[in-house]
PDB file of C-alpha atoms and ligand atoms in Angstrom:
ATOM      1  CA  UNK A  22     -29.449   3.812  10.743  1.00 79.00           C
ATOM      2  CA  UNK A  23     -29.022   6.974  12.806  1.00 87.00           C
ATOM      3  CA  UNK A  24     -26.224   7.024  15.356  1.00 92.00           C
ATOM      4  CA  UNK A  25     -26.896   5.959  18.955  1.00 92.00           C
ATOM      5  CA  UNK A  26     -28.791   8.576  20.920  1.00 96.00           C
ATOM      6  CA  UNK A  27     -26.503   9.099  23.913  1.00 98.00           C
ATOM      7  CA  UNK A  28     -23.359  11.010  22.952  1.00 98.00           C
ATOM      8  CA  UNK A  29     -20.392  12.416  24.820  1.00 98.00           C
ATOM      9  CA  UNK A  30     -19.594  16.136  24.750  1.00 98.00           C
ATOM     10  CA  UNK A  31     -16.921  17.808  26.882  1.00 98.00           C
ATOM     11  CA  UNK A  32     -17.170  15.493  29.856  1.00 97.00           C
ATOM     12  CA  UNK A  33     -20.938  14.890  29.814  1.00 98.00           C
ATOM     13  CA  UNK A  34     -23.105  12.117  28.415  1.00 98.00           C
ATOM     14  CA  UNK A  35     -26.320  13.524  26.969  1.00 98.00           C
ATOM     15  CA  UNK A  36     -28.933  12.976  24.259  1.00 98.00           C
ATOM     16  CA  UNK A  37     -27.682  13.828  20.763  1.00 97.00           C
ATOM     17  CA  UNK A  38     -30.490  16.401  20.358  1.00 96.00           C
ATOM     18  CA  UNK A  39     -29.120  18.330  23.356  1.00 98.00           C
ATOM     19  CA  UNK A  40     -25.463  18.346  22.246  1.00 98.00           C
ATOM     20  CA  UNK A  41     -24.411  21.882  21.278  1.00 98.00           C
ATOM     21  CA  UNK A  42     -21.112  23.024  19.778  1.00 98.00           C
ATOM     22  CA  UNK A  43     -20.273  26.666  19.053  1.00 98.00           C
ATOM     23  CA  UNK A  44     -20.212  27.751  15.392  1.00 98.00           C
ATOM     24  CA  UNK A  45     -16.903  29.395  16.270  1.00 98.00           C
ATOM     25  CA  UNK A  46     -15.390  26.000  17.053  1.00 98.00           C
ATOM     26  CA  UNK A  47     -12.076  25.554  15.223  1.00 98.00           C
ATOM     27  CA  UNK A  48     -13.214  22.143  14.070  1.00 98.00           C
ATOM     28  CA  UNK A  49     -16.020  23.853  12.155  1.00 98.00           C
ATOM     29  CA  UNK A  50     -14.076  26.927  10.988  1.00 98.00           C
ATOM     30  CA  UNK A  51     -10.660  25.453  10.169  1.00 98.00           C
ATOM     31  CA  UNK A  52     -11.082  21.656  10.203  1.00 98.00           C
ATOM     32  CA  UNK A  53      -8.707  21.905  13.154  1.00 98.00           C
ATOM     33  CA  UNK A  54      -9.525  18.546  14.664  1.00 98.00           C
ATOM     34  CA  UNK A  55      -8.291  15.010  15.135  1.00 98.00           C
ATOM     35  CA  UNK A  56     -10.570  11.991  15.009  1.00 98.00           C
ATOM     36  CA  UNK A  57     -10.556   8.253  15.555  1.00 98.00           C
ATOM     37  CA  UNK A  58     -12.984   5.498  14.636  1.00 98.00           C
ATOM     38  CA  UNK A  59     -12.617   2.432  16.839  1.00 98.00           C
ATOM     39  CA  UNK A  60     -14.380  -0.829  16.079  1.00 98.00           C
ATOM     40  CA  UNK A  61     -16.481  -2.591  18.725  1.00 98.00           C
ATOM     41  CA  UNK A  62     -17.086  -6.305  18.392  1.00 97.00           C
ATOM     42  CA  UNK A  63     -18.804  -8.472  21.002  1.00 96.00           C
ATOM     43  CA  UNK A  64     -18.853  -5.420  23.285  1.00 96.00           C
ATOM     44  CA  UNK A  65     -15.033  -5.162  23.154  1.00 97.00           C
ATOM     45  CA  UNK A  66     -12.823  -2.618  21.436  1.00 98.00           C
ATOM     46  CA  UNK A  67     -10.467  -3.769  18.705  1.00 98.00           C
ATOM     47  CA  UNK A  68      -6.898  -2.459  19.051  1.00 98.00           C
ATOM     48  CA  UNK A  69      -7.802   0.422  21.375  1.00 98.00           C
ATOM     49  CA  UNK A  70      -4.130   1.081  22.306  1.00 98.00           C
ATOM     50  CA  UNK A  71      -3.283   1.541  18.616  1.00 98.00           C
ATOM     51  CA  UNK A  72      -6.080   4.080  18.177  1.00 98.00           C
ATOM     52  CA  UNK A  73      -5.074   6.003  21.301  1.00 98.00           C
ATOM     53  CA  UNK A  74      -1.417   6.111  20.268  1.00 98.00           C
ATOM     54  CA  UNK A  75      -2.400   7.437  16.831  1.00 98.00           C
ATOM     55  CA  UNK A  76      -4.761   9.967  18.431  1.00 98.00           C
ATOM     56  CA  UNK A  77      -2.039  11.395  20.656  1.00 98.00           C
ATOM     57  CA  UNK A  78       0.319  11.572  17.653  1.00 98.00           C
ATOM     58  CA  UNK A  79      -2.270  13.450  15.620  1.00 98.00           C
ATOM     59  CA  UNK A  80      -3.040  15.820  18.505  1.00 98.00           C
ATOM     60  CA  UNK A  81       0.660  16.618  18.933  1.00 98.00           C
ATOM     61  CA  UNK A  82       0.919  17.147  15.175  1.00 98.00           C
ATOM     62  CA  UNK A  83      -1.907  19.700  15.102  1.00 98.00           C
ATOM     63  CA  UNK A  84      -0.818  21.628  18.232  1.00 98.00           C
ATOM     64  CA  UNK A  85      -3.570  20.352  20.518  1.00 98.00           C
ATOM     65  CA  UNK A  86      -3.047  19.200  24.108  1.00 98.00           C
ATOM     66  CA  UNK A  87      -4.246  15.657  24.811  1.00 97.00           C
ATOM     67  CA  UNK A  88      -7.156  16.306  27.187  1.00 97.00           C
ATOM     68  CA  UNK A  89      -7.301  12.770  28.635  1.00 98.00           C
ATOM     69  CA  UNK A  90      -4.955   9.964  29.654  1.00 97.00           C
ATOM     70  CA  UNK A  91      -5.181   6.637  27.773  1.00 97.00           C
ATOM     71  CA  UNK A  92      -7.232   5.176  30.645  1.00 97.00           C
ATOM     72  CA  UNK A  93      -9.498   8.250  30.561  1.00 98.00           C
ATOM     73  CA  UNK A  94     -10.105   7.785  26.834  1.00 98.00           C
ATOM     74  CA  UNK A  95     -10.757   4.104  27.353  1.00 98.00           C
ATOM     75  CA  UNK A  96     -13.272   4.823  30.131  1.00 98.00           C
ATOM     76  CA  UNK A  97     -15.060   7.368  27.914  1.00 98.00           C
ATOM     77  CA  UNK A  98     -15.306   4.827  25.073  1.00 98.00           C
ATOM     78  CA  UNK A  99     -16.551   2.113  27.429  1.00 98.00           C
ATOM     79  CA  UNK A 100     -19.172   4.302  29.038  1.00 98.00           C
ATOM     80  CA  UNK A 101     -20.491   5.306  25.622  1.00 98.00           C
ATOM     81  CA  UNK A 102     -21.050   1.713  24.529  1.00 97.00           C
ATOM     82  CA  UNK A 103     -22.517   0.709  27.887  1.00 98.00           C
ATOM     83  CA  UNK A 104     -24.961   3.641  27.884  1.00 97.00           C
ATOM     84  CA  UNK A 105     -26.027   2.809  24.328  1.00 97.00           C
ATOM     85  CA  UNK A 106     -25.960  -0.952  24.840  1.00 97.00           C
ATOM     86  CA  UNK A 107     -23.718  -1.330  21.781  1.00 97.00           C
ATOM     87  CA  UNK A 108     -22.412  -4.775  20.959  1.00 96.00           C
ATOM     88  CA  UNK A 109     -21.125  -4.354  17.395  1.00 97.00           C
ATOM     89  CA  UNK A 110     -20.255  -1.157  15.544  1.00 97.00           C
ATOM     90  CA  UNK A 111     -17.920   1.778  15.997  1.00 98.00           C
ATOM     91  CA  UNK A 112     -17.156   4.649  18.321  1.00 98.00           C
ATOM     92  CA  UNK A 113     -16.354   7.957  16.615  1.00 98.00           C
ATOM     93  CA  UNK A 114     -14.241  10.390  18.625  1.00 98.00           C
ATOM     94  CA  UNK A 115     -13.341  13.938  17.612  1.00 98.00           C
ATOM     95  CA  UNK A 116     -11.073  16.387  19.422  1.00 99.00           C
ATOM     96  CA  UNK A 117     -11.088  19.924  18.035  1.00 98.00           C
ATOM     97  CA  UNK A 118      -9.128  23.097  18.707  1.00 98.00           C
ATOM     98  CA  UNK A 119     -12.098  24.449  20.685  1.00 98.00           C
ATOM     99  CA  UNK A 120     -14.184  27.646  20.405  1.00 98.00           C
ATOM    100  CA  UNK A 121     -13.061  31.217  21.189  1.00 98.00           C
ATOM    101  CA  UNK A 122     -14.712  34.601  20.787  1.00 97.00           C
ATOM    102  CA  UNK A 123     -12.922  35.483  17.545  1.00 97.00           C
ATOM    103  CA  UNK A 124     -12.124  33.745  14.269  1.00 98.00           C
ATOM    104  CA  UNK A 125      -8.358  33.849  14.420  1.00 98.00           C
ATOM    105  CA  UNK A 126      -6.241  31.620  12.158  1.00 98.00           C
ATOM    106  CA  UNK A 127      -3.450  31.082  14.690  1.00 98.00           C
ATOM    107  CA  UNK A 128      -5.708  30.826  17.714  1.00 98.00           C
ATOM    108  CA  UNK A 129      -4.706  31.174  21.356  1.00 97.00           C
ATOM    109  CA  UNK A 130      -1.340  30.057  22.664  1.00 96.00           C
ATOM    110  CA  UNK A 131      -2.915  27.077  24.408  1.00 95.00           C
ATOM    111  CA  UNK A 132      -5.990  25.413  23.009  1.00 98.00           C
ATOM    112  CA  UNK A 133      -8.895  24.171  25.115  1.00 98.00           C
ATOM    113  CA  UNK A 134     -10.194  21.271  23.030  1.00 98.00           C
ATOM    114  CA  UNK A 135     -13.775  20.313  22.342  1.00 98.00           C
ATOM    115  CA  UNK A 136     -14.281  16.575  22.824  1.00 98.00           C
ATOM    116  CA  UNK A 137     -17.185  14.859  21.078  1.00 98.00           C
ATOM    117  CA  UNK A 138     -17.905  11.140  20.704  1.00 98.00           C
ATOM    118  CA  UNK A 139     -20.764   8.970  19.543  1.00 98.00           C
ATOM    119  CA  UNK A 140     -21.426   5.272  19.072  1.00 98.00           C
ATOM    120  CA  UNK A 141     -22.855   3.747  15.917  1.00 97.00           C
ATOM    121  CA  UNK A 142     -24.370   0.289  15.745  1.00 96.00           C
ATOM    122  CA  UNK A 143     -23.477  -1.535  12.521  1.00 94.00           C
ATOM    123  CA  UNK A 144     -22.353  -4.874  11.183  1.00 95.00           C
ATOM    124  CA  UNK A 145     -18.587  -5.025  10.813  1.00 96.00           C
ATOM    125  CA  UNK A 146     -18.677  -8.324   8.960  1.00 96.00           C
ATOM    126  CA  UNK A 147     -21.371  -7.794   6.358  1.00 93.00           C
ATOM    127  CA  UNK A 148     -22.253  -7.974   2.685  1.00 95.00           C
ATOM    128  CA  UNK A 149     -19.225  -5.954   1.529  1.00 96.00           C
ATOM    129  CA  UNK A 150     -16.878  -8.359   3.256  1.00 97.00           C
ATOM    130  CA  UNK A 151     -18.683 -11.297   1.688  1.00 97.00           C
ATOM    131  CA  UNK A 152     -19.260 -10.002  -1.835  1.00 98.00           C
ATOM    132  CA  UNK A 153     -16.579  -7.352  -2.278  1.00 98.00           C
ATOM    133  CA  UNK A 154     -16.588  -3.748  -3.405  1.00 98.00           C
ATOM    134  CA  UNK A 155     -15.952  -1.787  -6.604  1.00 98.00           C
ATOM    135  CA  UNK A 156     -13.401   0.991  -6.892  1.00 98.00           C
ATOM    136  CA  UNK A 157     -12.352   3.645  -9.390  1.00 98.00           C
ATOM    137  CA  UNK A 158      -9.108   5.635  -9.572  1.00 98.00           C
ATOM    138  CA  UNK A 159      -9.131   9.323  -8.658  1.00 98.00           C
ATOM    139  CA  UNK A 160      -6.482  11.974  -8.306  1.00 98.00           C
ATOM    140  CA  UNK A 161      -5.335  12.288  -4.668  1.00 98.00           C
ATOM    141  CA  UNK A 162      -6.038  15.950  -3.917  1.00 98.00           C
ATOM    142  CA  UNK A 163      -5.513  15.775  -0.140  1.00 98.00           C
ATOM    143  CA  UNK A 164      -3.075  17.765   1.965  1.00 97.00           C
ATOM    144  CA  UNK A 165       0.405  16.343   2.481  1.00 97.00           C
ATOM    145  CA  UNK A 166       0.079  15.106   6.103  1.00 97.00           C
ATOM    146  CA  UNK A 167      -2.254  12.172   5.604  1.00 98.00           C
ATOM    147  CA  UNK A 168      -0.462  10.305   8.382  1.00 98.00           C
ATOM    148  CA  UNK A 169      -2.386  12.485  10.831  1.00 98.00           C
ATOM    149  CA  UNK A 170      -6.033  11.532  11.206  1.00 98.00           C
ATOM    150  CA  UNK A 171      -7.732  14.916  10.911  1.00 98.00           C
ATOM    151  CA  UNK A 172     -11.226  15.920   9.809  1.00 98.00           C
ATOM    152  CA  UNK A 173      -9.899  17.489   6.601  1.00 97.00           C
ATOM    153  CA  UNK A 174     -12.050  15.047   4.683  1.00 98.00           C
ATOM    154  CA  UNK A 175     -13.387  17.156   1.818  1.00 98.00           C
ATOM    155  CA  UNK A 176     -11.251  15.391  -0.812  1.00 98.00           C
ATOM    156  CA  UNK A 177     -12.474  12.037   0.450  1.00 98.00           C
ATOM    157  CA  UNK A 178     -16.088  13.194   0.586  1.00 98.00           C
ATOM    158  CA  UNK A 179     -15.906  14.372  -3.022  1.00 98.00           C
ATOM    159  CA  UNK A 180     -14.071  11.196  -4.036  1.00 98.00           C
ATOM    160  CA  UNK A 181     -16.903   9.099  -2.606  1.00 98.00           C
ATOM    161  CA  UNK A 182     -19.453  11.177  -4.534  1.00 98.00           C
ATOM    162  CA  UNK A 183     -17.561  10.730  -7.812  1.00 98.00           C
ATOM    163  CA  UNK A 184     -17.056   7.022  -7.146  1.00 98.00           C
ATOM    164  CA  UNK A 185     -20.779   6.601  -6.497  1.00 98.00           C
ATOM    165  CA  UNK A 186     -21.679   8.512  -9.661  1.00 98.00           C
ATOM    166  CA  UNK A 187     -19.419   6.111 -11.561  1.00 98.00           C
ATOM    167  CA  UNK A 188     -21.092   3.041 -10.082  1.00 98.00           C
ATOM    168  CA  UNK A 189     -18.350   2.230  -7.569  1.00 98.00           C
ATOM    169  CA  UNK A 190     -18.213   2.017  -3.778  1.00 98.00           C
ATOM    170  CA  UNK A 191     -15.003   3.935  -3.177  1.00 98.00           C
ATOM    171  CA  UNK A 192     -11.905   5.316  -4.857  1.00 98.00           C
ATOM    172  CA  UNK A 193      -8.234   4.412  -4.945  1.00 98.00           C
ATOM    173  CA  UNK A 194      -6.385   7.729  -4.738  1.00 98.00           C
ATOM    174  CA  UNK A 195      -3.484   8.179  -7.143  1.00 98.00           C
ATOM    175  CA  UNK A 196      -0.519  10.533  -6.763  1.00 98.00           C
ATOM    176  CA  UNK A 197       2.581  10.767  -8.970  1.00 98.00           C
ATOM    177  CA  UNK A 198       1.658   7.526 -10.744  1.00 98.00           C
ATOM    178  CA  UNK A 199       1.162   5.429  -7.600  1.00 98.00           C
ATOM    179  CA  UNK A 200      -1.840   4.460  -5.493  1.00 99.00           C
ATOM    180  CA  UNK A 201      -1.619   6.110  -2.073  1.00 98.00           C
ATOM    181  CA  UNK A 202      -4.614   4.446  -0.377  1.00 98.00           C
ATOM    182  CA  UNK A 203      -8.375   4.249  -0.709  1.00 98.00           C
ATOM    183  CA  UNK A 204     -10.666   7.142   0.248  1.00 98.00           C
ATOM    184  CA  UNK A 205     -11.163   5.775   3.772  1.00 98.00           C
ATOM    185  CA  UNK A 206      -9.102   2.598   3.944  1.00 98.00           C
ATOM    186  CA  UNK A 207      -5.647   1.236   3.153  1.00 98.00           C
ATOM    187  CA  UNK A 208      -5.154  -0.509  -0.195  1.00 99.00           C
ATOM    188  CA  UNK A 209      -3.559  -3.908  -0.765  1.00 99.00           C
ATOM    189  CA  UNK A 210      -2.855  -6.045  -3.830  1.00 98.00           C
ATOM    190  CA  UNK A 211      -1.849  -9.671  -4.346  1.00 98.00           C
ATOM    191  CA  UNK A 212       0.256 -10.127  -7.461  1.00 98.00           C
ATOM    192  CA  UNK A 213      -0.321 -13.025  -9.900  1.00 97.00           C
ATOM    193  CA  UNK A 214       2.733 -14.694  -8.288  1.00 97.00           C
ATOM    194  CA  UNK A 215       1.174 -14.390  -4.823  1.00 97.00           C
ATOM    195  CA  UNK A 216       3.146 -11.472  -3.392  1.00 98.00           C
ATOM    196  CA  UNK A 217       1.078  -9.325  -0.991  1.00 98.00           C
ATOM    197  CA  UNK A 218       1.834  -5.618  -1.348  1.00 98.00           C
ATOM    198  CA  UNK A 219       0.668  -2.557   0.559  1.00 98.00           C
ATOM    199  CA  UNK A 220       2.137   0.927   0.511  1.00 98.00           C
ATOM    200  CA  UNK A 221       4.926   1.693   2.999  1.00 98.00           C
ATOM    201  CA  UNK A 222       4.135   4.086   5.844  1.00 98.00           C
ATOM    202  CA  UNK A 223       4.950   7.753   5.197  1.00 98.00           C
ATOM    203  CA  UNK A 224       3.108  11.089   5.401  1.00 98.00           C
ATOM    204  CA  UNK A 225       1.348  10.063   2.142  1.00 98.00           C
ATOM    205  CA  UNK A 226      -1.021   7.621   3.877  1.00 98.00           C
ATOM    206  CA  UNK A 227      -2.787   7.027   7.171  1.00 98.00           C
ATOM    207  CA  UNK A 228      -1.076   4.373   9.305  1.00 98.00           C
ATOM    208  CA  UNK A 229      -4.185   2.206   9.522  1.00 98.00           C
ATOM    209  CA  UNK A 230      -4.807   0.322  12.734  1.00 98.00           C
ATOM    210  CA  UNK A 231      -6.403  -2.503  10.730  1.00 98.00           C
ATOM    211  CA  UNK A 232      -3.359  -2.484   8.412  1.00 98.00           C
ATOM    212  CA  UNK A 233      -1.175  -2.959  11.505  1.00 98.00           C
ATOM    213  CA  UNK A 234      -3.564  -5.691  12.705  1.00 98.00           C
ATOM    214  CA  UNK A 235      -3.128  -7.597   9.435  1.00 98.00           C
ATOM    215  CA  UNK A 236       0.656  -7.130   9.633  1.00 98.00           C
ATOM    216  CA  UNK A 237       0.590  -8.649  13.115  1.00 98.00           C
ATOM    217  CA  UNK A 238      -0.996 -11.819  11.661  1.00 98.00           C
ATOM    218  CA  UNK A 239       1.935 -12.531   9.321  1.00 98.00           C
ATOM    219  CA  UNK A 240       3.589 -15.067  11.627  1.00 97.00           C
ATOM    220  CA  UNK A 241       0.421 -16.954  12.447  1.00 96.00           C
ATOM    221  CA  UNK A 242      -0.801 -16.877   8.849  1.00 96.00           C
ATOM    222  CA  UNK A 243       2.577 -17.754   7.367  1.00 96.00           C
ATOM    223  CA  UNK A 244       2.462 -14.938   4.829  1.00 97.00           C
ATOM    224  CA  UNK A 245       4.820 -12.066   4.025  1.00 97.00           C
ATOM    225  CA  UNK A 246       3.956  -8.506   3.010  1.00 98.00           C
ATOM    226  CA  UNK A 247       6.043  -6.228   0.798  1.00 98.00           C
ATOM    227  CA  UNK A 248       5.621  -2.609   1.844  1.00 98.00           C
ATOM    228  CA  UNK A 249       6.007  -0.451  -1.250  1.00 98.00           C
ATOM    229  CA  UNK A 250       3.996   1.831  -3.490  1.00 98.00           C
ATOM    230  CA  UNK A 251       2.185   0.125  -6.382  1.00 98.00           C
ATOM    231  CA  UNK A 252       0.773   1.573  -9.592  1.00 98.00           C
ATOM    232  CA  UNK A 253      -2.827   1.612 -10.829  1.00 98.00           C
ATOM    233  CA  UNK A 254      -1.684  -0.834 -13.552  1.00 98.00           C
ATOM    234  CA  UNK A 255      -0.416  -3.280 -10.938  1.00 98.00           C
ATOM    235  CA  UNK A 256      -3.774  -3.044  -9.167  1.00 98.00           C
ATOM    236  CA  UNK A 257      -5.731  -3.653 -12.369  1.00 98.00           C
ATOM    237  CA  UNK A 258      -3.559  -6.668 -13.208  1.00 98.00           C
ATOM    238  CA  UNK A 259      -3.433  -8.057  -9.656  1.00 98.00           C
ATOM    239  CA  UNK A 260      -4.805 -11.496  -8.788  1.00 98.00           C
ATOM    240  CA  UNK A 261      -6.563  -9.992  -5.758  1.00 98.00           C
ATOM    241  CA  UNK A 262      -7.128  -6.555  -4.281  1.00 98.00           C
ATOM    242  CA  UNK A 263      -8.515  -5.662  -0.868  1.00 98.00           C
ATOM    243  CA  UNK A 264      -8.813  -2.797   1.591  1.00 98.00           C
ATOM    244  CA  UNK A 265      -8.474  -2.562   5.364  1.00 98.00           C
ATOM    245  CA  UNK A 266     -10.237  -0.190   7.765  1.00 98.00           C
ATOM    246  CA  UNK A 267     -11.816  -0.222  11.201  1.00 97.00           C
ATOM    247  CA  UNK A 268     -15.295   0.263   9.728  1.00 95.00           C
ATOM    248  CA  UNK A 269     -15.156  -2.484   7.085  1.00 96.00           C
ATOM    249  CA  UNK A 270     -12.245  -4.585   8.390  1.00 97.00           C
ATOM    250  CA  UNK A 271     -10.942  -6.561   5.377  1.00 98.00           C
ATOM    251  CA  UNK A 272     -12.974  -5.829   2.226  1.00 98.00           C
ATOM    252  CA  UNK A 273     -12.288  -7.643  -1.073  1.00 98.00           C
ATOM    253  CA  UNK A 274     -12.165  -5.390  -4.153  1.00 98.00           C
ATOM    254  CA  UNK A 275     -13.782  -7.307  -6.992  1.00 98.00           C
ATOM    255  CA  UNK A 276     -13.913  -4.616  -9.699  1.00 98.00           C
ATOM    256  CA  UNK A 277     -11.655  -1.722 -10.663  1.00 98.00           C
ATOM    257  CA  UNK A 278     -12.894   0.828 -13.176  1.00 98.00           C
ATOM    258  CA  UNK A 279     -15.700  -1.595 -14.091  1.00 97.00           C
ATOM    259  CA  UNK A 280     -13.303  -4.478 -14.885  1.00 98.00           C
ATOM    260  CA  UNK A 281     -13.130  -7.623 -12.752  1.00 98.00           C
ATOM    261  CA  UNK A 282     -10.113  -8.216 -10.543  1.00 98.00           C
ATOM    262  CA  UNK A 283      -9.039 -11.808 -11.284  1.00 96.00           C
ATOM    263  CA  UNK A 284     -12.276 -13.718 -11.800  1.00 96.00           C
ATOM    264  CA  UNK A 285     -14.312 -10.929 -10.201  1.00 97.00           C
ATOM    265  CA  UNK A 286     -14.777 -12.809  -6.921  1.00 97.00           C
ATOM    266  CA  UNK A 287     -12.994 -12.449  -3.556  1.00 97.00           C
ATOM    267  CA  UNK A 288      -9.771 -14.462  -3.809  1.00 97.00           C
ATOM    268  CA  UNK A 289      -8.194 -17.071  -1.529  1.00 97.00           C
ATOM    269  CA  UNK A 290      -5.525 -14.796  -0.007  1.00 97.00           C
ATOM    270  CA  UNK A 291      -8.144 -12.193   0.897  1.00 98.00           C
ATOM    271  CA  UNK A 292     -10.323 -14.916   2.396  1.00 97.00           C
ATOM    272  CA  UNK A 293      -7.407 -16.245   4.443  1.00 97.00           C
ATOM    273  CA  UNK A 294      -6.666 -12.772   5.807  1.00 98.00           C
ATOM    274  CA  UNK A 295     -10.353 -12.250   6.599  1.00 98.00           C
ATOM    275  CA  UNK A 296     -10.441 -15.574   8.466  1.00 97.00           C
ATOM    276  CA  UNK A 297      -7.365 -14.744  10.505  1.00 97.00           C
ATOM    277  CA  UNK A 298      -8.567 -11.220  11.259  1.00 98.00           C
ATOM    278  CA  UNK A 299     -12.089 -12.281  12.251  1.00 97.00           C
ATOM    279  CA  UNK A 300     -10.715 -15.060  14.454  1.00 96.00           C
ATOM    280  CA  UNK A 301      -8.418 -12.572  16.177  1.00 96.00           C
ATOM    281  CA  UNK A 302     -11.496 -10.382  16.829  1.00 95.00           C
ATOM    282  CA  UNK A 303     -13.157 -13.316  18.535  1.00 95.00           C
ATOM    283  CA  UNK A 304     -15.787 -13.806  15.817  1.00 96.00           C
ATOM    284  CA  UNK A 305     -17.607 -17.114  15.436  1.00 95.00           C
ATOM    285  CA  UNK A 306     -16.657 -17.732  11.810  1.00 95.00           C
ATOM    286  CA  UNK A 307     -19.236 -20.434  11.132  1.00 94.00           C
ATOM    287  CA  UNK A 308     -21.992 -18.146  12.368  1.00 94.00           C
ATOM    288  CA  UNK A 309     -21.043 -14.766  10.925  1.00 95.00           C
ATOM    289  CA  UNK A 310     -18.739 -15.491   7.987  1.00 96.00           C
ATOM    290  CA  UNK A 311     -19.239 -19.044   6.690  1.00 95.00           C
ATOM    291  CA  UNK A 312     -18.244 -17.742   3.232  1.00 94.00           C
ATOM    292  CA  UNK A 313     -14.778 -16.958   4.599  1.00 92.00           C
ATOM    293  CA  UNK A 314     -14.309 -20.598   5.526  1.00 87.00           C
ATOM    294  CA  UNK A 315     -14.550 -21.896   1.972  1.00 77.00           C
ATOM    295  CA  UNK A 316     -11.002 -22.663   0.980  1.00 66.00           C
ATOM    296  CA  UNK A 317      -9.763 -22.449  -2.590  1.00 54.00           C
TER     297      UNK A 317
HETATM  298  N1  PMP B 429      -6.777   5.444   5.196  1.00 62.11           N
HETATM  299  C1  PMP B 429      -7.699   6.411   5.310  1.00 62.11           C
HETATM  300  C2  PMP B 429      -7.596   7.609   4.442  1.00 62.11           C
HETATM  301  C3  PMP B 429      -8.757   6.285   6.239  1.00 62.11           C
HETATM  302  O1  PMP B 429      -9.681   7.261   6.352  1.00 62.11           O
HETATM  303  C4  PMP B 429      -8.846   5.095   7.013  1.00 62.11           C
HETATM  304  C5  PMP B 429      -9.986   4.875   7.965  1.00 62.11           C
HETATM  305  N2  PMP B 429     -10.209   5.893   8.815  1.00 62.11           N
HETATM  306  C6  PMP B 429      -7.858   4.121   6.867  1.00 62.11           C
HETATM  307  C7  PMP B 429      -6.835   4.320   5.948  1.00 62.11           C
HETATM  308  C8  PMP B 429      -7.888   2.870   7.688  1.00 62.11           C
HETATM  309  O2  PMP B 429      -7.495   3.132   9.006  1.00 62.11           O
HETATM  310  P1  PMP B 429      -7.986   2.234  10.207  1.00 62.11           P
HETATM  311  O3  PMP B 429      -7.631   0.823   9.868  1.00 62.11           O
HETATM  312  O4  PMP B 429      -7.216   2.756  11.361  1.00 62.11           O
HETATM  313  O5  PMP B 429      -9.456   2.435  10.334  1.00 62.11           O
END
C-alpha cells in the first residue's frame, strides 16, 4: 500500500505529489538526518514521549538543532493522522541537516533542518506476529553509533536484500561473535531454562522504544530479563527467539538459517509478551489476536 497522501514538509501539510526537497539536502547528500517511526493504534500514539526523547538525543548527536518542542512534535504527528484519517499504522518523521547552495562536508555553523513526515496505514498485529518470521545471520557492517537513529540505512537495506534472497524475512546482525540486533528491530532469546535475554544498551544497538515497552511490563508479567550480548549459537539453540520494533511490535522468530527454533512455532514466553504488550496498547485481544490467547 502506498503511504497516505497528505504529508508534512517544513511546516506545511500538502499532497505527497507536491512535496519537494532540494537535491542539495544534507539528508540526500550525506545521510545527515535523524528519523523516528512511531506506531499508531486506535488513533493513539504508542510511547510518543520515548520517541521524542530519542529524537532529541539523535539530533544533538548529529549536530542538528531540535526545530520543535515536544508538544510541537506531538501536534504535528496528531495533525498528520487526523488529516489522513489514520487509525492503525505508523508515522515516519525525518529531520535532516537542510539544503544549502554548496555541497560542503562540514556545512554551515548552524543548520536549518528540513522536516518531513508521512503517515502509513498498516496492520501492527498481523500475520508475522501470528505465524513468526525467518532470519539469517549477517555481518554487521554498520557505523559505530547505532544508538542514534539516523538514515544511514544502507547496511540494513542490503541485509534485507540478502535475507530475502536466502528465503528469510530479516537478518540478525553479528559483530565480534555476538548478535547486535536485527536489521530493523531488537533481538531477544529465551534459553531452554527460560531465561529471557536481550543485548544491553550501548552504541552497538538502537535503544528500541518497543524494547523499553517490553521491559516496562516485567513487573506486571512477572518475568525478568537479562541484558547481555548473546551469540549466534545461543540463538540457534534457544527455546524461543523474538524481535521488537514499532512497526512489527513483538514478532516471533520461528526459523534461523532455515532451521526451526524450538518446535518451529511461536513459543509460550513470546505469546505471553505479545499478550501483555497488545493489552497495554489497548488492543482487543479476542478480536485481533485470538492466537495470542492460547496458553501453553
Ligand atoms: N533496531 C534497529 C536497527 C531498528 O531499525 C529498529 C526500528 N527502527 C529497532 C531496533 C526497534 O526500535 P523501536 O522499537 O524503537 O521501533
